[in-house]
Short mmCIF file of N, CA and C in Angstrom, two decimals:
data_model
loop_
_atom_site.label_atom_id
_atom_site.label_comp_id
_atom_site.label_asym_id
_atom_site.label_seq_id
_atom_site.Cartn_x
_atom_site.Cartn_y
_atom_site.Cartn_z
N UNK A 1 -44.46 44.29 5.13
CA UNK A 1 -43.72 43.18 4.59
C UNK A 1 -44.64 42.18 3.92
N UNK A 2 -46.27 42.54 3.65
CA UNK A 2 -46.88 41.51 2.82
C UNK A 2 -46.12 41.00 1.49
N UNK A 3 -46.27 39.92 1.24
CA UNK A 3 -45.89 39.56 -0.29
C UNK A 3 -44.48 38.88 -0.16
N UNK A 4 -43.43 39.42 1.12
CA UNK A 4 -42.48 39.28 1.31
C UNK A 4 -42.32 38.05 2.46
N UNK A 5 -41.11 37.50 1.70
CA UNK A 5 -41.01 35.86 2.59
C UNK A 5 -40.68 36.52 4.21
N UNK A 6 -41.57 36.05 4.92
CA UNK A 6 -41.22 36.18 6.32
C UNK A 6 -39.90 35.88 6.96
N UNK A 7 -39.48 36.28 8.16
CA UNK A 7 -37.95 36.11 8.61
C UNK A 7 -38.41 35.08 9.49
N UNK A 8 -37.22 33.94 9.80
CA UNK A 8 -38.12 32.84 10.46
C UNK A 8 -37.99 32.76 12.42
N UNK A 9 -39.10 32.72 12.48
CA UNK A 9 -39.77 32.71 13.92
C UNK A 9 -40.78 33.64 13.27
N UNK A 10 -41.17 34.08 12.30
CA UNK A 10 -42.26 34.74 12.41
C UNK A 10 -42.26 36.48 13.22
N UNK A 11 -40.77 36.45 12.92
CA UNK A 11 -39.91 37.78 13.42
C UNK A 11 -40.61 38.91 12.97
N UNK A 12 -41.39 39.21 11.62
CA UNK A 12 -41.94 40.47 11.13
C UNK A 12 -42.02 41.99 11.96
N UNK A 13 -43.01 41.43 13.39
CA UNK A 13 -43.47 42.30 14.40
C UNK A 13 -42.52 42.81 14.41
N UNK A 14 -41.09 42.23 14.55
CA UNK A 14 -40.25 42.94 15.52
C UNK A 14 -39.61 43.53 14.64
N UNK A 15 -38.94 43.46 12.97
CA UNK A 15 -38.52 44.03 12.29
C UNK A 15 -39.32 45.36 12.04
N UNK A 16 -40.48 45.30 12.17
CA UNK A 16 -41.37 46.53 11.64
C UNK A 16 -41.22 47.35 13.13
N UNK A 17 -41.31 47.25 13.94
CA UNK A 17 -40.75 47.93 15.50
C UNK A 17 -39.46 48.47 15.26
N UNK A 18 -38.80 47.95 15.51
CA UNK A 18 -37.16 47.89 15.31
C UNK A 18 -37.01 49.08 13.88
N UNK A 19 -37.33 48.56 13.19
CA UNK A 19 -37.43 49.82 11.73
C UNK A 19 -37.85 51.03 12.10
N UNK A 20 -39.18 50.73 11.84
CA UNK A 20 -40.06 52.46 12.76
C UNK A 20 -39.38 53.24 13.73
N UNK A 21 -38.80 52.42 15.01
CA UNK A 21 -38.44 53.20 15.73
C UNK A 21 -36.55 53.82 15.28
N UNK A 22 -36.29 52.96 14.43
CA UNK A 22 -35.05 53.64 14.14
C UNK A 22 -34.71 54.24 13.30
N UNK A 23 -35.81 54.55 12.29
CA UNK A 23 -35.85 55.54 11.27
C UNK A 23 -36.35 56.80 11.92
N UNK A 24 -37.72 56.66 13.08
CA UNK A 24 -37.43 58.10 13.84
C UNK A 24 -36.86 58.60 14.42
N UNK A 25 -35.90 57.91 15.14
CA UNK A 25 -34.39 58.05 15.77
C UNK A 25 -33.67 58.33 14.79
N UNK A 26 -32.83 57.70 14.30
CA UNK A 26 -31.92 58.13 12.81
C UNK A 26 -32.64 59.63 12.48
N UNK A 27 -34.10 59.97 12.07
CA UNK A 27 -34.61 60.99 11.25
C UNK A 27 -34.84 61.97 12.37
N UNK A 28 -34.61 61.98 13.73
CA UNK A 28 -34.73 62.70 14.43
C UNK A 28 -33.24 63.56 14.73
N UNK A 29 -32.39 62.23 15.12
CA UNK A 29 -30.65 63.12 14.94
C UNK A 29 -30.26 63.66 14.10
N UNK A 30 -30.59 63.33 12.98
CA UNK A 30 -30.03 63.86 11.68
C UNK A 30 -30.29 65.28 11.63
N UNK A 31 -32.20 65.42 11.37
CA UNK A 31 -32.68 66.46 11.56
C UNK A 31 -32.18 68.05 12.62
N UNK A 32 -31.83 67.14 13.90
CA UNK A 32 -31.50 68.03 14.73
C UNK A 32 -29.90 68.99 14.36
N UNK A 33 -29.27 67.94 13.92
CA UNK A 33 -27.98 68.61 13.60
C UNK A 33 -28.14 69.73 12.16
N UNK A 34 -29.39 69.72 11.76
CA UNK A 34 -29.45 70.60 10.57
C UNK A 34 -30.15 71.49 11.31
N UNK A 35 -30.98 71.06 12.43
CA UNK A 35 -31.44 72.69 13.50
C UNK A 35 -30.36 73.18 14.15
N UNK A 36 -29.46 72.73 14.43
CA UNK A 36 -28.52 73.56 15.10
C UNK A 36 -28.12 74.78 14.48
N UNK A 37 -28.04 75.85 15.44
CA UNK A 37 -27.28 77.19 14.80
C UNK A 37 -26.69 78.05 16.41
N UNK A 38 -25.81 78.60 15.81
CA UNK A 38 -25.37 79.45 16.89
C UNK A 38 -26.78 80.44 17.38
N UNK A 39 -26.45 80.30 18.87
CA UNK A 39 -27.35 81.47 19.43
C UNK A 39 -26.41 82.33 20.45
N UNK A 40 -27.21 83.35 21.38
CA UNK A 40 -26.74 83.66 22.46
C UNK A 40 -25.71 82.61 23.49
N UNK A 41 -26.24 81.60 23.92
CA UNK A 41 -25.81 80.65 24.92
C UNK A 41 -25.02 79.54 24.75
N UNK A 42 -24.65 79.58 22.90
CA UNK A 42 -24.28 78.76 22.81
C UNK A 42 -24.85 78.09 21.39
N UNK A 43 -25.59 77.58 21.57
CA UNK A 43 -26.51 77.02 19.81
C UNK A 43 -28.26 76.82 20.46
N UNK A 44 -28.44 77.09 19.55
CA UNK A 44 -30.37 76.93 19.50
C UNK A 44 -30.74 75.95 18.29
N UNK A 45 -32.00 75.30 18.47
CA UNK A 45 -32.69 74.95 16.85
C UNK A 45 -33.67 75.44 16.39
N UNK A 46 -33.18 76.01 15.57
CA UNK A 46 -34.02 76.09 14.07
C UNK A 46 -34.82 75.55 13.26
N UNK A 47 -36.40 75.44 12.86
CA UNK A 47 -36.76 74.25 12.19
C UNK A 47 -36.76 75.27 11.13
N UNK A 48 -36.36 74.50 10.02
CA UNK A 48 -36.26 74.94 8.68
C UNK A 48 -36.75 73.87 7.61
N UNK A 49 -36.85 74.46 6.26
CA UNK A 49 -36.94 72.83 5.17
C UNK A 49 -35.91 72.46 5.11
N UNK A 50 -34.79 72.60 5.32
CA UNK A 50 -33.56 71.38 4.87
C UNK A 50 -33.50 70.49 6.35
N UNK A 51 -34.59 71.20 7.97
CA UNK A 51 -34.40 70.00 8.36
C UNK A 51 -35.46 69.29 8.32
N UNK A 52 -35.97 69.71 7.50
CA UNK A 52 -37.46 68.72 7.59
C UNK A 52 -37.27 67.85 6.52
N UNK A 53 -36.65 68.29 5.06
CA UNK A 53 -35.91 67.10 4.39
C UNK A 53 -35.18 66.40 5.03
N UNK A 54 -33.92 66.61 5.83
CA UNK A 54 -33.06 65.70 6.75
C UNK A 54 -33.62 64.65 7.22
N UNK A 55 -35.19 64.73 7.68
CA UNK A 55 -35.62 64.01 8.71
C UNK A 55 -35.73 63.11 7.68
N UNK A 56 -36.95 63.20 6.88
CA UNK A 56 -37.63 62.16 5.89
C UNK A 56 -36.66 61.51 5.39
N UNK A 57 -35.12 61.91 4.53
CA UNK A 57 -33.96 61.51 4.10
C UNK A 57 -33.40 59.97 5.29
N UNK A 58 -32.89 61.19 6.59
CA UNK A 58 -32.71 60.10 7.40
C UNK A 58 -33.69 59.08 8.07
N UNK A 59 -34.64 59.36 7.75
CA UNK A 59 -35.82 58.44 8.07
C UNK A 59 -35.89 57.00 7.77
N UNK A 60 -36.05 57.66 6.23
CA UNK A 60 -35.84 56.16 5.00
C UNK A 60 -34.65 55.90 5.56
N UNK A 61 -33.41 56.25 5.64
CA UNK A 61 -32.70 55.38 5.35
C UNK A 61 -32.31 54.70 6.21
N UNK A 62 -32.97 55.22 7.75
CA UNK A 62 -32.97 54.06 8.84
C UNK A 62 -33.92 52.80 8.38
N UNK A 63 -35.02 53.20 7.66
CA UNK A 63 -36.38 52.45 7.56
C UNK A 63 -35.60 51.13 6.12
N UNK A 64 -34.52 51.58 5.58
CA UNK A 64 -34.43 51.13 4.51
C UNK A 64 -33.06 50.14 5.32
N UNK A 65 -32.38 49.82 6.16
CA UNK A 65 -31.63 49.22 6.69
C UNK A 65 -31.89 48.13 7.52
N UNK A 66 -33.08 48.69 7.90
CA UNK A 66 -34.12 47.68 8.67
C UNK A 66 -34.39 46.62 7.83
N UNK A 67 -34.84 47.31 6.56
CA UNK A 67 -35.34 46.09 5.65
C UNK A 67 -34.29 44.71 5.17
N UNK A 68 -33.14 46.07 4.86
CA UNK A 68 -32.03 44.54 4.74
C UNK A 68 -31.52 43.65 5.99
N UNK A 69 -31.42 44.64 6.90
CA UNK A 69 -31.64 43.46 8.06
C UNK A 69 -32.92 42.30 8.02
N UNK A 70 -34.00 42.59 8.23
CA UNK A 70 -35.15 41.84 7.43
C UNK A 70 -34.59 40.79 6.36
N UNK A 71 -34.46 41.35 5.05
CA UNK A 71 -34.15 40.40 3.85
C UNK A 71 -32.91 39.41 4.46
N UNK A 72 -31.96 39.53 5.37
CA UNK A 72 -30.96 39.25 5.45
C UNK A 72 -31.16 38.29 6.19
N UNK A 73 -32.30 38.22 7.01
CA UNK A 73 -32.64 37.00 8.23
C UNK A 73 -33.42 36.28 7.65
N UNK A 74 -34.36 36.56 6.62
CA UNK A 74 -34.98 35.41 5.65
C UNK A 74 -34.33 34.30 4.91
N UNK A 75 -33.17 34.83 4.42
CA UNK A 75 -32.97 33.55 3.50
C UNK A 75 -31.66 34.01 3.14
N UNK A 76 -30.50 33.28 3.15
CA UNK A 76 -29.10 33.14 2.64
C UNK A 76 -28.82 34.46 1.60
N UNK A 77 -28.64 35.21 2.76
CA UNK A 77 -27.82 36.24 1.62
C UNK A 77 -26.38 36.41 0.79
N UNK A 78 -26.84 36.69 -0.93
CA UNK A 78 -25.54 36.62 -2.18
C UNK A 78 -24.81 37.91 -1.05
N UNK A 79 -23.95 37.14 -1.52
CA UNK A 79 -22.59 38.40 -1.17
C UNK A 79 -22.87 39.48 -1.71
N UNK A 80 -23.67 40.38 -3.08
CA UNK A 80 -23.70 41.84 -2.83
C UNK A 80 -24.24 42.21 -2.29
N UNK A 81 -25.69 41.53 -1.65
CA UNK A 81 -26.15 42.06 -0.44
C UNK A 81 -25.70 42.20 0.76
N UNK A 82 -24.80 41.58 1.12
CA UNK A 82 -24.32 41.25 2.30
C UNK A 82 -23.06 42.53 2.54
N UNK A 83 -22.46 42.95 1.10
CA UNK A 83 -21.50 43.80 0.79
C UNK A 83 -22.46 45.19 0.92
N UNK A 84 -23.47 45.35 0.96
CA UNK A 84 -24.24 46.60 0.76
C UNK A 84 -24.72 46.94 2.08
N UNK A 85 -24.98 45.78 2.89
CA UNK A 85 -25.70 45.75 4.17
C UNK A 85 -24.41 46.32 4.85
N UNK A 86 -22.86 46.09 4.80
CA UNK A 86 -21.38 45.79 5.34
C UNK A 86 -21.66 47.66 5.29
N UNK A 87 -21.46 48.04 4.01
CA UNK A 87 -21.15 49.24 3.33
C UNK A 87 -22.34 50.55 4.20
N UNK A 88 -23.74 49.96 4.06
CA UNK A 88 -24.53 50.66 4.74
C UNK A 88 -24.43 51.28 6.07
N UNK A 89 -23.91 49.61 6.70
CA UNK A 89 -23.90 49.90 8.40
C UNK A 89 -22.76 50.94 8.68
N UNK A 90 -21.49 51.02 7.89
CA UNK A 90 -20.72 51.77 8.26
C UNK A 90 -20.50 52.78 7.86
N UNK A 91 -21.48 53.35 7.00
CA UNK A 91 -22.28 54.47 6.70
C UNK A 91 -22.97 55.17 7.84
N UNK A 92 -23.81 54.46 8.68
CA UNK A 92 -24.62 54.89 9.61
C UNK A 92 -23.92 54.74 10.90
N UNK A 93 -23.12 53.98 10.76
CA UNK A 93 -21.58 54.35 11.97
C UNK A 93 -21.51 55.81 11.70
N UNK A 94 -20.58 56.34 10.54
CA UNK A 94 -19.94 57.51 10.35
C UNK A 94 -20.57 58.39 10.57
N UNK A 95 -22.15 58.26 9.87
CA UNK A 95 -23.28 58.96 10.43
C UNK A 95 -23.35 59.34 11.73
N UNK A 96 -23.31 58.54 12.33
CA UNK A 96 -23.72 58.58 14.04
C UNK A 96 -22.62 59.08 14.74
N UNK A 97 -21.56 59.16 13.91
CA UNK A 97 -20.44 59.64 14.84
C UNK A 97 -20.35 60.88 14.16
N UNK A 98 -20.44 61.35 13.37
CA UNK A 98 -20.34 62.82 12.88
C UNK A 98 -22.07 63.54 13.90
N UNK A 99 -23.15 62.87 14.13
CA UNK A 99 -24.25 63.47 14.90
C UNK A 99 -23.37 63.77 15.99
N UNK A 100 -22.70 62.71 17.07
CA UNK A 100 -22.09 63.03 17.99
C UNK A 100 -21.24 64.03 18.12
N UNK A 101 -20.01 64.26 17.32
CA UNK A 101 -19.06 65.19 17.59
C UNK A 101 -19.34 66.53 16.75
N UNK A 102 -20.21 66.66 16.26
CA UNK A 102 -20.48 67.72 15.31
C UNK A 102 -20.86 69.05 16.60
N UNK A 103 -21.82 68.55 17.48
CA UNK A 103 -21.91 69.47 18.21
C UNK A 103 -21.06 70.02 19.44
N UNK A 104 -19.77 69.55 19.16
CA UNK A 104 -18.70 69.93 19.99
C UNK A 104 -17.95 71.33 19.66
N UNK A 105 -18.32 71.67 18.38
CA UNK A 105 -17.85 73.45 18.39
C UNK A 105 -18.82 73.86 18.59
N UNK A 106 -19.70 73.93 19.43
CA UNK A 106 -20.07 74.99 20.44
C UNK A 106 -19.90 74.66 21.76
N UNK A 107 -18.72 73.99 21.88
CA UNK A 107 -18.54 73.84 23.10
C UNK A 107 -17.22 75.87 23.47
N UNK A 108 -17.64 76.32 24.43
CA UNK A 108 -16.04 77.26 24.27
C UNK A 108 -14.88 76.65 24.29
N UNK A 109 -13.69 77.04 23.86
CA UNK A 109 -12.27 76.00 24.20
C UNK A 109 -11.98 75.85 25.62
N UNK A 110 -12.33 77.10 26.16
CA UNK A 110 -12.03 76.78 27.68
C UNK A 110 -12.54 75.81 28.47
N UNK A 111 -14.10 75.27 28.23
CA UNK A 111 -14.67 74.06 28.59
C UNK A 111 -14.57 72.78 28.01
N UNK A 112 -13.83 72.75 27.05
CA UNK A 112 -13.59 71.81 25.82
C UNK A 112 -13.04 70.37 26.82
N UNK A 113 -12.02 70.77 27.63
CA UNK A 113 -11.35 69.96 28.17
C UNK A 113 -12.17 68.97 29.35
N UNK A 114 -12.84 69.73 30.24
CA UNK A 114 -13.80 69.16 30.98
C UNK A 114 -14.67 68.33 30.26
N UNK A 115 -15.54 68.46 28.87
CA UNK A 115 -16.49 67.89 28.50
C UNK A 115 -15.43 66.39 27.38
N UNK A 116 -14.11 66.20 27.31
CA UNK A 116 -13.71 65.34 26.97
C UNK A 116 -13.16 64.50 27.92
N UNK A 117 -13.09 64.66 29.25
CA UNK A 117 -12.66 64.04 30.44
C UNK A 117 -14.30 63.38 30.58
N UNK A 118 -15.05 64.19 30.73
CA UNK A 118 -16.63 63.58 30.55
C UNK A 118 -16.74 62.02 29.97
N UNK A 119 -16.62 62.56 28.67
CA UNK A 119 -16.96 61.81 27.77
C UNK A 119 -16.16 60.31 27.54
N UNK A 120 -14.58 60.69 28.16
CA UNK A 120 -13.77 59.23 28.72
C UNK A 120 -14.42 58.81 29.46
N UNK A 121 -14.80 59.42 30.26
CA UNK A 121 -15.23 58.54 31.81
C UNK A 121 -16.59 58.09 31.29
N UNK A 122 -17.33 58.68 30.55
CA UNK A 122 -18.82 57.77 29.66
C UNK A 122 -18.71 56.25 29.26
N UNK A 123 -17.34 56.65 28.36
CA UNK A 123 -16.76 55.82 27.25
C UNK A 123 -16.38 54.39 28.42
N UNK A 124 -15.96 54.92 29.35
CA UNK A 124 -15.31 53.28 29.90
C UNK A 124 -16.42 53.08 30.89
N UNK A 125 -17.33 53.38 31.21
CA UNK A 125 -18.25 53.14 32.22
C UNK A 125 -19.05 52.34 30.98
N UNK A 126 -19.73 52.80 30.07
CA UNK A 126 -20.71 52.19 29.27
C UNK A 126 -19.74 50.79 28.42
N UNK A 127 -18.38 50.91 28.53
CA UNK A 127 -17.37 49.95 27.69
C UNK A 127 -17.59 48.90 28.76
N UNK A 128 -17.63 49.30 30.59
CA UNK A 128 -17.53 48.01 31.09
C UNK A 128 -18.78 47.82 31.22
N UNK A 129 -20.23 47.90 31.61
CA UNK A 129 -21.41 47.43 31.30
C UNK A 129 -21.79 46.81 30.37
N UNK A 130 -21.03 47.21 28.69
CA UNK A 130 -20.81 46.22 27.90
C UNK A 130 -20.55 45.07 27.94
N UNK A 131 -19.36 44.88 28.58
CA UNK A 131 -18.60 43.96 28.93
C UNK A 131 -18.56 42.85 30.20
N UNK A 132 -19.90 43.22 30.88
CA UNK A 132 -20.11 42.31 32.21
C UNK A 132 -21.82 41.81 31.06
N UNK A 133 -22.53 42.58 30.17
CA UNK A 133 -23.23 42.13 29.52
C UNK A 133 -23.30 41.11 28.80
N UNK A 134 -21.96 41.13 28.03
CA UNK A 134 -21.15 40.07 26.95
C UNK A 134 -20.88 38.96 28.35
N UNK A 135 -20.57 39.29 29.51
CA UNK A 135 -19.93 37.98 29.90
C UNK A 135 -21.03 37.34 30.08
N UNK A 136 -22.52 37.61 30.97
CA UNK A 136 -23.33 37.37 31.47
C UNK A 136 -24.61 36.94 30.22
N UNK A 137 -24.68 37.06 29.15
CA UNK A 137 -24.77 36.71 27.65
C UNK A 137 -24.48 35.10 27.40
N UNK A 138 -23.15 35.53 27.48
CA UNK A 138 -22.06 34.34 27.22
C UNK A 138 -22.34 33.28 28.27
N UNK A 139 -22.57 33.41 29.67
CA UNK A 139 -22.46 32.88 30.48
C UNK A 139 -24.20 32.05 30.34
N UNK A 140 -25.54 32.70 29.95
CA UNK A 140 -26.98 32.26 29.84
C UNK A 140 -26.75 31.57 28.71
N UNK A 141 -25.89 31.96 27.63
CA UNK A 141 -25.77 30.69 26.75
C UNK A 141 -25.39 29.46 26.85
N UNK A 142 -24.18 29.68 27.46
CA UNK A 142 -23.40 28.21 27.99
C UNK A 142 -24.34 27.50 28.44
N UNK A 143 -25.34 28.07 30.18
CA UNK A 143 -26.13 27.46 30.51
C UNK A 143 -27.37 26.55 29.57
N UNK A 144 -27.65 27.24 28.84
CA UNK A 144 -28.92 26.64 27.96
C UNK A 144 -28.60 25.80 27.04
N UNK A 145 -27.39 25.78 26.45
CA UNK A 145 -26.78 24.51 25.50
C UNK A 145 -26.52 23.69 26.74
N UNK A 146 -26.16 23.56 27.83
CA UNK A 146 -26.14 22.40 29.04
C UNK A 146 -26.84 21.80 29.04
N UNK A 147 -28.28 22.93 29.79
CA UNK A 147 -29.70 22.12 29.88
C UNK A 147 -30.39 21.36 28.76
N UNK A 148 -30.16 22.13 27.63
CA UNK A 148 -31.09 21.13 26.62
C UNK A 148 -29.76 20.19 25.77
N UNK A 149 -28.94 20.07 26.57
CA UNK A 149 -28.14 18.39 26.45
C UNK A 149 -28.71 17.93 27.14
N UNK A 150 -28.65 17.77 28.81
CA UNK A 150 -29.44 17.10 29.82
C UNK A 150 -30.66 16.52 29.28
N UNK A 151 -31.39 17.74 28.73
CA UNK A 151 -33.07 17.52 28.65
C UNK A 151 -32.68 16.48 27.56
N UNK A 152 -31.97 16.37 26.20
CA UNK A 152 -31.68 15.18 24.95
C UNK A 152 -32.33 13.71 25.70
N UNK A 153 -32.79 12.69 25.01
CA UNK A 153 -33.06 11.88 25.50
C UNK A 153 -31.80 10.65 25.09
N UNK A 154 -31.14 10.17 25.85
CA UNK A 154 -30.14 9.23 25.06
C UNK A 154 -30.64 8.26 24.24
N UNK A 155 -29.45 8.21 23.37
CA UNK A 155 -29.57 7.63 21.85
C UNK A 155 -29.32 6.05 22.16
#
């Protein structure tokens, strides 16, 4: 990010973390779903060049989302950025949800049913950990706009 206006707190570190690691994540799922192939047991991976393009593809374009997150915490973003950043993220939603369910035909049909009873019971276990997170979030905020009223010195 030399040359480029810093995000303020001096955030950089963490955008360049945050990037890196989610462009090899992003470039790692992606990749994998282009190793998949039927095997004996079910599916195996394959490394091939279309997944080794996949990776680099999905790489950048984790690495390239990062950045507008970045640009976006620097300084007042115009609405087409903000429309591109909107457009991106739910790109890499659809993304992430086609990684997920893609590998569900190799599930057999006969097990199909068990591994979607699974995956409810995932869905609301990780929905309420969410949700005691958000309260307990919510709840360290309240606290800290309190204290630093208290701490205010009267006017």
């Amino acid at each position: 990010m030399s040359g480029e206006a810093q995000p303020p707190g001096g955030n950089s570190g963490f955008f360049r973390i945050a990037g890196a690691g989610s462009a090899l994540a992003f470039g790692a799922m992606v990749a994998s779903l282009f190793a998949l192939d039927h095997g004996p047991s079910g599916f195996s991976f394959r490394l091939n060049a279309p997944t080794i393009i996949a990776f680099v593809v999905a790489a950048a374009a984790g690495w390239y989302y990062w950045k507008l997150v970045a640009r976006m915490a620097t300084d007042k973003a115009p609405a087409q950025r903000r429309k591109k950043f909107i457009v991106f993220s739910v790109g890499l939603v659809l993304v992430g949800a086609v990684g997920f369910f893609y590998p569900m035909k190799f599930i057999p049909p006969e097990k199909r049913k068990d591994v979607f009873i699974g995956l409810a019971l995932a869905f609301g276990v990780l929905s309420g950990v969410a949700l005691v997170m958000r309260k307990v979030i919510k709840f360290l905020d309240s606290d800290l706009k309190k204290s630093e009223q208290e701490d205010q010195p009267p006017h």
